[in-house]
Tab-separated table of C-alpha atoms in Angstrom:
chain	number	residue	atom	x	y	z
V	35	UNK	CA	59.889	-70.090	40.372
V	36	UNK	CA	56.594	-71.270	41.837
V	37	UNK	CA	57.238	-69.218	44.993
V	38	UNK	CA	57.844	-66.070	42.950
V	39	UNK	CA	54.641	-66.663	40.995
V	40	UNK	CA	52.641	-67.173	44.211
V	41	UNK	CA	54.178	-64.048	45.747
V	42	UNK	CA	53.248	-61.986	42.678
V	43	UNK	CA	49.683	-63.340	42.729
V	44	UNK	CA	49.368	-62.687	46.466
V	45	UNK	CA	50.637	-59.100	46.276
V	46	UNK	CA	48.485	-58.383	43.233
V	47	UNK	CA	45.463	-59.599	45.144
V	48	UNK	CA	46.344	-57.519	48.228
V	49	UNK	CA	46.892	-54.383	46.170
V	50	UNK	CA	43.706	-54.803	44.150
V	51	UNK	CA	41.497	-55.535	47.167
V	52	UNK	CA	42.938	-52.673	49.218
V	53	UNK	CA	42.382	-50.229	46.350
V	54	UNK	CA	38.858	-51.508	45.864
V	55	UNK	CA	38.030	-51.403	49.553
V	56	UNK	CA	39.191	-47.791	49.822
V	57	UNK	CA	36.659	-46.969	47.142
V	58	UNK	CA	39.079	-45.411	44.679
V	59	UNK	CA	37.651	-47.507	41.854
V	60	UNK	CA	34.014	-46.791	42.565
V	61	UNK	CA	31.904	-46.463	39.446
V	62	UNK	CA	30.917	-43.098	38.079
V	63	UNK	CA	27.256	-42.402	37.358
V	64	UNK	CA	26.297	-44.479	34.325
V	65	UNK	CA	24.999	-41.523	32.348
V	66	UNK	CA	24.737	-37.766	32.293
V	67	UNK	CA	21.017	-38.164	32.940
V	68	UNK	CA	21.508	-39.873	36.350
V	69	UNK	CA	19.488	-37.919	38.933
V	70	UNK	CA	19.769	-37.775	42.704
V	71	UNK	CA	16.765	-39.698	44.090
V	72	UNK	CA	16.313	-37.114	46.866
V	73	UNK	CA	16.472	-33.742	45.108
V	74	UNK	CA	16.319	-34.651	41.411
V	75	UNK	CA	19.503	-32.777	40.476
V	76	UNK	CA	21.791	-34.234	37.804
V	77	UNK	CA	24.603	-35.979	39.688
V	78	UNK	CA	27.168	-35.698	36.869
V	79	UNK	CA	27.090	-31.895	37.156
V	80	UNK	CA	28.729	-32.188	40.602
V	81	UNK	CA	31.366	-34.931	40.261
V	82	UNK	CA	33.380	-33.718	43.259
V	83	UNK	CA	30.390	-34.335	45.537
V	84	UNK	CA	29.144	-37.673	44.147
V	85	UNK	CA	28.064	-40.181	46.780
V	86	UNK	CA	26.954	-43.762	46.115
V	87	UNK	CA	24.898	-46.444	47.802
V	88	UNK	CA	25.365	-49.979	46.496
V	89	UNK	CA	22.795	-52.658	47.318
V	90	UNK	CA	23.043	-56.448	47.674
V	91	UNK	CA	21.410	-56.854	44.260
V	92	UNK	CA	24.306	-54.783	42.747
V	93	UNK	CA	22.048	-51.843	41.972
V	94	UNK	CA	23.391	-48.400	42.807
V	95	UNK	CA	21.970	-45.026	43.598
V	96	UNK	CA	23.976	-41.859	43.017
V	97	UNK	CA	23.620	-38.662	45.012
V	98	UNK	CA	24.815	-35.103	44.509
V	99	UNK	CA	26.320	-34.996	47.997
V	100	UNK	CA	26.557	-36.644	51.416
V	101	UNK	CA	23.588	-34.699	52.799
V	102	UNK	CA	21.186	-36.122	50.213
V	103	UNK	CA	22.706	-39.578	50.594
V	104	UNK	CA	22.055	-39.443	54.334
V	105	UNK	CA	18.562	-38.031	53.816
V	106	UNK	CA	17.885	-41.087	51.670
V	107	UNK	CA	19.578	-43.431	54.161
V	108	UNK	CA	17.407	-42.248	57.051
V	109	UNK	CA	14.196	-42.323	55.004
V	110	UNK	CA	14.920	-45.157	52.579
V	111	UNK	CA	11.292	-46.407	52.528
V	112	UNK	CA	10.083	-42.981	51.351
V	113	UNK	CA	12.306	-43.124	48.245
V	114	UNK	CA	12.414	-46.863	47.498
V	115	UNK	CA	9.734	-48.765	49.435
V	116	UNK	CA	11.132	-52.132	48.316
V	117	UNK	CA	14.560	-51.461	49.927
V	118	UNK	CA	15.799	-51.478	53.528
V	119	UNK	CA	19.013	-50.301	55.162
V	120	UNK	CA	19.896	-53.981	55.523
V	121	UNK	CA	19.943	-54.222	51.695
V	122	UNK	CA	22.891	-51.791	51.570
V	123	UNK	CA	26.344	-53.315	51.140
V	124	UNK	CA	28.429	-50.211	50.581
V	125	UNK	CA	28.100	-46.473	51.072
V	126	UNK	CA	30.701	-44.199	49.514
V	127	UNK	CA	31.415	-40.488	49.673
V	128	UNK	CA	34.245	-38.450	48.205
V	129	UNK	CA	37.017	-37.204	50.444
V	130	UNK	CA	36.940	-33.411	50.099
V	131	UNK	CA	40.699	-33.052	49.586
V	132	UNK	CA	41.648	-36.108	47.516
V	133	UNK	CA	38.288	-36.542	45.714
V	134	UNK	CA	38.771	-40.305	46.122
V	135	UNK	CA	35.796	-42.404	47.124
V	136	UNK	CA	35.970	-43.511	50.762
V	137	UNK	CA	33.808	-45.695	52.955
V	138	UNK	CA	31.107	-43.346	54.259
V	139	UNK	CA	30.775	-45.324	57.475
V	140	UNK	CA	34.462	-44.773	58.299
V	141	UNK	CA	34.709	-41.146	57.146
V	142	UNK	CA	34.853	-38.015	59.291
V	143	UNK	CA	32.344	-35.246	58.541
V	144	UNK	CA	32.725	-31.539	59.247
V	145	UNK	CA	29.552	-29.535	59.815
V	146	UNK	CA	28.917	-25.814	59.832
V	147	UNK	CA	31.804	-24.754	57.604
V	148	UNK	CA	31.959	-21.917	55.100
V	149	UNK	CA	32.107	-24.453	52.234
V	150	UNK	CA	28.833	-25.315	50.529
V	151	UNK	CA	27.867	-28.250	48.353
V	152	UNK	CA	25.439	-28.396	45.435
V	153	UNK	CA	22.479	-28.217	47.845
V	154	UNK	CA	23.919	-25.562	50.179
V	155	UNK	CA	24.972	-26.501	53.720
V	156	UNK	CA	26.748	-29.822	53.529
V	157	UNK	CA	28.526	-32.463	55.558
V	158	UNK	CA	32.118	-32.292	54.292
V	159	UNK	CA	33.661	-35.805	54.269
V	160	UNK	CA	37.275	-36.781	54.964
V	161	UNK	CA	39.047	-40.097	55.114
V	162	UNK	CA	41.244	-39.015	58.049
V	163	UNK	CA	40.563	-37.132	61.239
V	164	UNK	CA	43.705	-35.037	60.684
V	165	UNK	CA	42.313	-33.712	57.394
V	166	UNK	CA	38.931	-33.067	59.015
V	167	UNK	CA	40.589	-31.113	61.853
V	168	UNK	CA	42.629	-29.034	59.402
V	169	UNK	CA	39.524	-28.263	57.350
V	170	UNK	CA	37.535	-27.413	60.489
V	171	UNK	CA	40.167	-24.802	61.470
V	172	UNK	CA	40.595	-23.391	57.958
V	173	UNK	CA	36.890	-23.177	57.107
V	174	UNK	CA	35.230	-22.216	60.391
V	175	UNK	CA	33.617	-25.605	60.900
V	176	UNK	CA	31.563	-26.329	64.002
V	177	UNK	CA	32.210	-30.011	64.700
V	178	UNK	CA	33.555	-33.295	63.394
V	179	UNK	CA	31.254	-36.300	63.376
V	180	UNK	CA	31.526	-39.982	62.523
V	181	UNK	CA	28.746	-41.741	60.579
V	182	UNK	CA	26.933	-43.169	63.649
V	183	UNK	CA	26.773	-39.682	65.195
V	184	UNK	CA	24.850	-38.210	62.262
V	185	UNK	CA	21.120	-38.098	62.896
V	186	UNK	CA	18.015	-37.226	60.879
V	187	UNK	CA	17.634	-34.152	63.119
V	188	UNK	CA	21.124	-32.960	62.199
V	189	UNK	CA	20.402	-33.476	58.505
V	190	UNK	CA	17.227	-31.360	58.858
V	191	UNK	CA	19.294	-28.488	60.276
V	192	UNK	CA	21.357	-28.490	57.061
V	193	UNK	CA	18.320	-28.071	54.783
């Protein structure tokens, strides 16, 4: 009986931590008045594009898309002088197809497609490379990038 109990506890823990780590249970913006710190747009109006940065102090910032999130990320001192990139513990974006939150640093991003976000040209995020490749073909995308390949210069070209 004890072994069954331990097995149930173990599998419950594995399932809950894997769901949490994939970002599926990421919080929604706390209110309809939550604004993107980069552009000032109401984040709740664009739930399919919501992106989140979570800091060590458990505070969160919500963005209306990956492009604004990355604009913030590259120029964090401009928007919140008291924060640094090292204060960030988690960055999440929504997979374009599933709309589930995924780890932004592990996602694949398609640029130059015929799909636009709330702020126009956008980096379209995907959890898997296969989905990114399919989207690239279907929507005339230009390239697929991983998080470390995205630069401030690239973000400027999307403005």
